[in-house]
Amino acid sequence: MSNAVFSSCPVYLPHTRRHLGSLYRSIRCHVFSGSILPSGYLASVYRRNYSNNFPSGAKKPHRIASTGAEIVGESGQRYIIEKVLQKKEVPGTCVYLAKDGEQRFILKNTHDFGYYRDIYRRLSTSPCLRLLHDTVPNQSIFIYEYLKDDLLTFARKDLPIVTTKRILRDALRGLEALHDQNIVHTDIKAKNIMIDWEKEAGETVIHRVQLADLEDSAILPPNCNVLGKAVGNWMWRSPEAHAEARVNTSSDIFSFGLVCICAVFKHVILAVDPKTLPEGVEAQAIILQRQLSYFGNDESVAAFLKHIGDENPWGAVFNVLWNGWDETTPREPFALWKGVDPVFKDLIAGLTDIDPGKRLTANAALCHPWFQLDE
């Protein structure tokens, strides 16, 4: 059982409160074997006016650096910007690829520089987390060593199961290190697990596996939760994160369970192609339906509804979805999937329980038999 203790104590993530209009579209209807959620039914779920508030004392990052610009780190090391890899949703924050000679680095400028630098300092001894190589405090820039690949891409390779287990185990060790410091990641997904590897004598050799992207993480005091924020990516987030309810370390665990399935099956099971959806049906409705179908049961759903609370408008949504199964739209419990290792099924059951209070802790998951095999 999870060691997270749920309470009403709120912890709001600095800078990450985005305008919900940019994150969600209202789910206008959802076809459920003739049962339809009418247009506007879920609109009240989304109508919250959040803004990008900067915490006291935080600096807004400097303007976007141009290609060829030189950045001097606090250590004195110099980095030349090669290209912008990503422009984040928060204005002025970017991810860059840079070089010093032949060595590559990832640079990120961020709001709340001091807050996240404190998080990195707490984690200075963990080899399974992508930690800081250098910083540029006057420009709110973090600098990391470059790792060759991410798990979302790497998992597509024809890998022996022992290699997949090693990657997942090291990523889980990174997550354990976070949780041991009362830090919740909030954005666990395959793309945030970085891998350094090489081909040696025709074999794939893994040098490093690190859990990355801690810039949306939050320090949780004991008995506290993140509230009022749909943290993480739609396809990877926990059901309570979808509901903007109490999110804590157990929410990271649910997302990690989805990562494990992706790594083993080479498929993101909650991915939805918008082009395949019937008119008026939103991807998020399909994602929630699949979560309940694969991982829910009467007991866990009842506990989940208690967890999010009677006043949460998402409760009605989950009730409608859970009660929509029939002979033409049956549930597809992961525990009944054919051709899946039963030990792996047991691990996933512990990671993805719809009831947050019954999920494994990172430490307990590391002790699971699936991670002990093929040593």
Coordinates of C-alpha atoms in Angstrom, one line a residue:
M1 CA 0.0 0.0 0.0
S2 CA 1.2 3.5 -0.8
N3 CA 2.9 5.4 2.1
A4 CA 1.2 8.6 0.9
V5 CA -1.2 10.1 3.5
F6 CA -4.0 12.0 1.9
S7 CA -5.2 15.2 3.4
S8 CA -6.8 18.5 2.4
C9 CA -3.5 20.4 2.8
P10 CA -2.9 22.0 -0.7
V11 CA 0.4 22.5 -2.4
Y12 CA 0.1 24.6 -5.6
L13 CA 2.9 24.2 -8.2
P14 CA 4.7 27.4 -8.8
H15 CA 4.2 28.8 -12.3
T16 CA 2.5 25.8 -13.7
R17 CA -1.1 27.0 -13.4
R18 CA -2.0 27.4 -17.1
H19 CA -5.1 28.7 -18.7
L20 CA -7.3 25.7 -18.9
G21 CA -8.5 26.8 -22.3
S22 CA -5.1 26.0 -23.6
L23 CA -5.0 22.6 -22.0
Y24 CA -8.4 21.2 -22.6
R25 CA -11.4 21.3 -24.9
S26 CA -14.7 20.6 -23.3
I27 CA -15.8 17.1 -23.9
R28 CA -19.0 17.8 -25.8
C29 CA -20.2 14.2 -26.0
H30 CA -19.0 10.7 -25.6
V31 CA -20.6 7.8 -27.4
F32 CA -20.9 4.8 -25.1
S33 CA -22.9 2.2 -26.9
G34 CA -25.9 4.4 -27.3
S35 CA -25.3 6.3 -24.0
I36 CA -24.2 9.9 -24.7
L37 CA -22.8 12.5 -22.5
P38 CA -24.6 15.6 -23.9
S39 CA -22.9 18.7 -25.2
G40 CA -21.8 21.0 -22.4
Y41 CA -22.2 18.3 -19.7
L42 CA -18.5 18.6 -18.7
A43 CA -18.1 22.3 -19.4
S44 CA -18.2 23.2 -15.7
V45 CA -15.2 21.0 -15.1
Y46 CA -13.0 23.3 -17.1
R47 CA -14.3 26.7 -16.2
R48 CA -11.6 27.9 -13.9
N49 CA -9.6 31.0 -14.4
Y50 CA -6.0 30.2 -13.7
S51 CA -3.2 32.5 -14.6
N52 CA 0.6 32.2 -14.7
N53 CA 1.5 33.6 -11.3
F54 CA 5.2 33.9 -10.4
P55 CA 6.1 33.1 -6.8
S56 CA 7.5 35.9 -4.7
G57 CA 11.1 36.8 -5.7
A58 CA 11.1 34.7 -8.8
K59 CA 12.6 36.2 -11.9
K60 CA 11.1 35.9 -15.4
P61 CA 13.7 34.2 -17.7
H62 CA 15.6 36.2 -20.2
R63 CA 14.7 36.4 -23.9
I64 CA 15.2 33.4 -26.1
A65 CA 18.8 32.8 -26.9
S66 CA 19.7 32.8 -30.6
T67 CA 21.7 30.1 -32.5
G68 CA 25.4 30.6 -32.0
A69 CA 25.0 32.6 -28.8
E70 CA 27.6 31.9 -26.1
I71 CA 26.3 31.0 -22.6
V72 CA 28.8 31.1 -19.7
G73 CA 28.0 28.8 -16.8
E74 CA 28.5 29.5 -13.1
S75 CA 31.5 27.1 -13.3
G76 CA 33.1 29.2 -16.0
Q77 CA 32.4 26.6 -18.7
R78 CA 31.2 28.1 -22.0
Y79 CA 28.4 26.7 -24.1
I80 CA 27.5 27.5 -27.7
I81 CA 23.8 27.3 -28.6
E82 CA 23.3 25.0 -31.6
K83 CA 19.5 25.1 -31.8
V84 CA 16.2 25.6 -29.9
L85 CA 14.8 22.1 -29.3
Q86 CA 11.5 23.2 -27.7
K87 CA 9.6 26.3 -26.8
K88 CA 7.6 25.7 -23.6
E89 CA 4.0 26.8 -23.0
V90 CA 5.2 29.3 -20.4
P91 CA 6.4 32.3 -22.4
G92 CA 10.1 32.8 -22.7
T93 CA 11.1 29.3 -21.5
C94 CA 12.9 27.1 -23.9
V95 CA 15.1 23.9 -24.2
Y96 CA 18.3 24.3 -26.2
L97 CA 21.0 22.0 -27.6
A98 CA 24.4 23.4 -26.9
K99 CA 28.0 22.3 -27.3
D100 CA 31.4 22.8 -25.6
G101 CA 33.8 21.4 -28.1
E102 CA 32.6 18.0 -29.0
Q103 CA 30.5 17.5 -25.8
R104 CA 26.8 18.2 -26.0
F105 CA 24.6 19.7 -23.4
I106 CA 20.9 20.5 -22.8
L107 CA 20.1 24.0 -21.5
K108 CA 16.8 25.0 -20.1
N109 CA 15.7 28.4 -18.9
T110 CA 12.9 28.4 -16.3
H111 CA 10.8 30.4 -14.0
D112 CA 11.2 29.7 -10.3
F113 CA 14.9 29.1 -10.7
G114 CA 15.6 29.1 -7.0
Y115 CA 12.8 26.7 -6.1
Y116 CA 14.0 24.1 -8.6
R117 CA 17.7 24.6 -7.8
D118 CA 16.7 23.7 -4.2
I119 CA 15.1 20.5 -5.4
Y120 CA 18.2 19.6 -7.4
R121 CA 20.4 20.2 -4.3
R122 CA 18.3 17.8 -2.3
L123 CA 18.9 15.1 -5.0
S124 CA 22.6 15.7 -5.5
T125 CA 23.6 12.0 -4.9
S126 CA 21.2 10.1 -7.1
P127 CA 22.8 8.5 -10.3
C128 CA 19.3 7.7 -11.7
L129 CA 18.2 11.3 -11.9
R130 CA 19.3 13.8 -14.5
L131 CA 20.9 16.3 -12.2
L132 CA 22.6 19.7 -12.9
H133 CA 25.9 19.9 -14.7
D134 CA 26.0 23.7 -14.4
T135 CA 23.8 26.7 -13.9
V136 CA 23.5 30.3 -15.2
P137 CA 21.7 32.0 -12.3
N138 CA 21.5 35.5 -13.8
Q139 CA 19.6 34.0 -16.8
S140 CA 17.7 31.3 -14.9
I141 CA 19.3 28.5 -16.9
F142 CA 19.9 24.9 -15.9
I143 CA 22.5 22.9 -17.8
Y144 CA 22.5 19.1 -18.1
E145 CA 24.7 16.5 -19.8
Y146 CA 23.2 15.3 -23.0
L147 CA 21.9 11.7 -23.1
K148 CA 21.5 10.0 -26.5
D149 CA 17.8 8.8 -26.4
D150 CA 14.6 8.7 -24.5
L151 CA 12.6 5.6 -23.6
L152 CA 9.6 6.5 -25.9
T153 CA 12.0 6.2 -28.9
F154 CA 14.3 3.6 -27.5
A155 CA 11.6 1.1 -26.6
R156 CA 10.8 0.6 -30.3
K157 CA 14.0 -1.3 -30.7
D158 CA 14.2 -5.0 -30.6
L159 CA 15.4 -5.3 -27.0
P160 CA 15.8 -8.3 -24.8
I161 CA 13.5 -8.2 -21.8
V162 CA 16.4 -8.1 -19.4
T163 CA 17.5 -4.8 -21.0
T164 CA 14.0 -3.4 -20.7
K165 CA 13.8 -4.4 -17.1
R166 CA 17.2 -2.7 -16.4
I167 CA 16.0 0.5 -17.9
L168 CA 12.7 0.5 -16.0
R169 CA 14.4 -0.4 -12.8
D170 CA 16.9 2.4 -13.0
A171 CA 14.1 4.9 -13.8
L172 CA 12.2 3.6 -10.8
R173 CA 15.3 4.1 -8.6
G174 CA 15.3 7.7 -9.7
L175 CA 11.6 8.0 -8.8
E176 CA 12.3 6.4 -5.5
A177 CA 15.0 9.0 -4.8
L178 CA 12.5 11.7 -5.5
H179 CA 9.8 10.3 -3.3
D180 CA 12.3 9.7 -0.5
Q181 CA 12.8 13.5 -0.4
N182 CA 9.0 14.1 -0.4
I183 CA 9.1 15.3 -4.0
V184 CA 6.4 14.4 -6.5
H185 CA 7.6 14.5 -10.2
T186 CA 4.1 15.2 -11.7
D187 CA 5.1 14.4 -15.3
I188 CA 6.2 10.8 -15.5
K189 CA 6.2 9.6 -19.1
A190 CA 8.4 7.5 -21.4
K191 CA 9.9 10.6 -23.0
N192 CA 11.2 11.8 -19.6
I193 CA 13.4 8.8 -19.1
M194 CA 16.7 9.4 -20.8
I195 CA 19.1 6.7 -21.9
D196 CA 22.8 6.7 -22.8
W197 CA 23.7 3.7 -24.9
E198 CA 26.0 2.4 -27.6
K199 CA 26.4 -0.6 -29.9
E200 CA 29.3 -2.7 -28.9
A201 CA 30.1 -5.9 -30.8
G202 CA 26.6 -5.9 -32.2
E203 CA 25.0 -5.6 -28.8
T204 CA 23.1 -2.7 -27.3
V205 CA 25.0 -1.6 -24.1
I206 CA 23.2 0.7 -21.7
H207 CA 25.5 3.1 -19.9
R208 CA 23.1 5.4 -18.0
V209 CA 19.4 5.6 -17.4
Q210 CA 18.1 8.8 -15.8
L211 CA 14.7 10.2 -14.9
A212 CA 14.6 13.8 -16.3
D213 CA 12.5 16.9 -16.4
L214 CA 12.1 17.8 -12.8
E215 CA 11.0 21.4 -13.6
D216 CA 7.4 20.6 -12.9
S217 CA 8.0 18.7 -9.7
A218 CA 6.9 19.9 -6.3
I219 CA 8.1 19.5 -2.7
L220 CA 5.3 18.0 -0.7
P221 CA 5.3 18.5 3.1
P222 CA 4.0 15.4 5.0
N223 CA 0.3 14.8 4.6
C224 CA 0.0 17.3 1.7
N225 CA -1.0 17.0 -1.9
V226 CA -1.0 19.0 -5.2
L227 CA -4.4 20.4 -5.8
G228 CA -6.3 22.2 -8.6
K229 CA -3.9 21.2 -11.4
A230 CA -4.2 18.6 -14.1
V231 CA -0.5 17.8 -13.9
G232 CA 1.3 15.8 -16.6
N233 CA 0.5 14.7 -20.1
W234 CA -3.0 13.5 -21.0
M235 CA -1.8 10.0 -22.1
W236 CA 0.2 9.4 -19.0
R237 CA -1.4 11.2 -16.1
S238 CA -3.3 9.4 -13.3
P239 CA -7.1 9.6 -13.0
E240 CA -6.9 11.9 -10.0
A241 CA -4.7 14.3 -12.0
H242 CA -7.3 14.3 -14.7
A243 CA -9.8 15.3 -12.0
E244 CA -7.5 18.0 -10.6
A245 CA -7.9 16.2 -7.3
R246 CA -5.3 15.3 -4.7
V247 CA -2.1 14.4 -6.5
N248 CA 1.0 13.0 -4.7
T249 CA 3.7 10.3 -5.1
S250 CA 1.1 7.6 -5.8
S251 CA 0.1 9.6 -8.9
D252 CA 3.6 9.3 -10.2
I253 CA 3.4 5.5 -9.6
F254 CA 0.3 5.2 -11.8
S255 CA 2.1 7.0 -14.6
F256 CA 5.1 4.8 -14.2
G257 CA 2.9 1.8 -14.6
L258 CA 1.8 3.1 -18.0
V259 CA 5.5 3.6 -18.9
C260 CA 6.2 0.0 -18.0
I261 CA 3.4 -1.2 -20.3
C262 CA 4.8 1.1 -23.1
A263 CA 8.3 -0.3 -22.7
V264 CA 7.2 -3.9 -22.8
F265 CA 4.5 -3.7 -25.5
K266 CA 6.2 -0.9 -27.5
H267 CA 2.8 0.9 -27.5
V268 CA 1.3 3.8 -25.6
I269 CA -2.0 2.2 -24.6
L270 CA -3.8 5.4 -23.9
A271 CA -2.7 7.2 -27.1
V272 CA -5.6 8.4 -29.1
D273 CA -5.4 9.5 -32.8
P274 CA -7.8 12.5 -33.1
K275 CA -8.3 11.7 -36.7
T276 CA -10.1 8.4 -35.8
L277 CA -12.6 9.9 -33.3
P278 CA -16.2 10.3 -34.2
E279 CA -17.4 13.9 -34.6
G280 CA -17.9 15.5 -31.2
V281 CA -16.0 12.9 -29.2
E282 CA -12.9 14.2 -27.3
A283 CA -9.7 12.2 -26.9
Q284 CA -9.8 12.8 -23.1
A285 CA -13.1 10.9 -22.8
I286 CA -11.5 7.9 -24.5
I287 CA -8.5 8.0 -22.3
L288 CA -10.6 8.1 -19.1
Q289 CA -12.7 5.2 -20.5
R290 CA -9.6 3.1 -21.1
Q291 CA -8.2 3.8 -17.7
L292 CA -11.3 2.5 -16.0
S293 CA -11.7 -0.4 -18.5
Y294 CA -8.1 -1.6 -18.0
F295 CA -7.5 -0.9 -14.4
G296 CA -10.8 -0.3 -12.5
N297 CA -13.1 -2.5 -10.5
D298 CA -16.1 -1.6 -8.3
E299 CA -14.0 -1.4 -5.1
S300 CA -11.2 0.7 -6.6
V301 CA -13.6 3.1 -8.4
A302 CA -15.6 3.6 -5.2
A303 CA -12.4 4.4 -3.3
F304 CA -11.2 6.7 -6.1
L305 CA -14.5 8.7 -6.0
K306 CA -14.1 9.1 -2.2
H307 CA -10.5 10.3 -2.8
I308 CA -11.5 13.1 -5.2
G309 CA -14.4 14.1 -3.0
D310 CA -18.2 14.6 -3.4
E311 CA -17.8 18.2 -4.5
N312 CA -15.4 17.5 -7.4
P313 CA -17.4 17.9 -10.6
W314 CA -15.3 15.1 -12.2
G315 CA -17.1 12.6 -9.9
A316 CA -20.2 12.7 -12.1
V317 CA -18.0 12.1 -15.2
F318 CA -16.3 9.1 -13.8
N319 CA -19.7 7.7 -12.6
V320 CA -21.2 8.0 -16.0
L321 CA -18.1 6.3 -17.6
W322 CA -18.0 3.5 -15.1
N323 CA -21.7 2.7 -15.4
G324 CA -21.6 2.7 -19.2
W325 CA -20.3 -0.8 -19.8
D326 CA -22.7 -3.3 -21.4
E327 CA -22.5 -6.3 -23.7
T328 CA -21.6 -4.3 -26.7
T329 CA -19.1 -2.2 -24.8
P330 CA -17.5 -4.5 -22.3
R331 CA -14.6 -3.8 -20.0
E332 CA -11.1 -5.0 -21.0
P333 CA -9.3 -5.6 -17.7
F334 CA -5.5 -5.7 -18.1
A335 CA -5.5 -8.7 -15.8
L336 CA -7.3 -10.7 -18.4
W337 CA -5.2 -9.7 -21.4
K338 CA -3.8 -12.8 -23.2
G339 CA -0.2 -13.5 -23.8
V340 CA 1.1 -11.3 -20.9
D341 CA 3.5 -12.6 -18.3
P342 CA 1.4 -13.1 -15.1
V343 CA 4.2 -11.7 -13.0
F344 CA 4.2 -8.5 -15.1
K345 CA 0.4 -8.4 -14.8
D346 CA 0.8 -8.5 -11.0
L347 CA 3.3 -5.6 -11.1
I348 CA 1.0 -3.5 -13.2
A349 CA -2.0 -4.2 -11.0
G350 CA 0.0 -2.8 -8.1
L351 CA 1.2 0.3 -10.0
T352 CA -2.1 1.2 -11.7
D353 CA -4.8 0.6 -9.1
I354 CA -7.5 3.2 -9.7
D355 CA -7.5 3.6 -5.9
P356 CA -4.4 5.8 -5.2
G357 CA -4.2 4.5 -1.6
K358 CA -3.6 0.9 -2.8
R359 CA -0.8 1.6 -5.3
L360 CA 2.7 0.3 -4.6
T361 CA 5.4 2.6 -3.4
A362 CA 8.5 3.0 -5.5
N363 CA 10.4 1.0 -3.0
A364 CA 7.9 -1.8 -2.9
A365 CA 7.8 -1.9 -6.7
L366 CA 11.6 -2.3 -6.8
C367 CA 11.2 -5.4 -4.7
H368 CA 8.6 -6.9 -6.9
P369 CA 9.6 -10.3 -8.4
W370 CA 9.3 -9.0 -12.0
F371 CA 12.4 -6.8 -11.4
Q372 CA 14.3 -9.6 -9.7
L373 CA 14.1 -12.0 -12.7
D374 CA 16.8 -12.6 -15.4
E375 CA 19.6 -11.2 -13.2

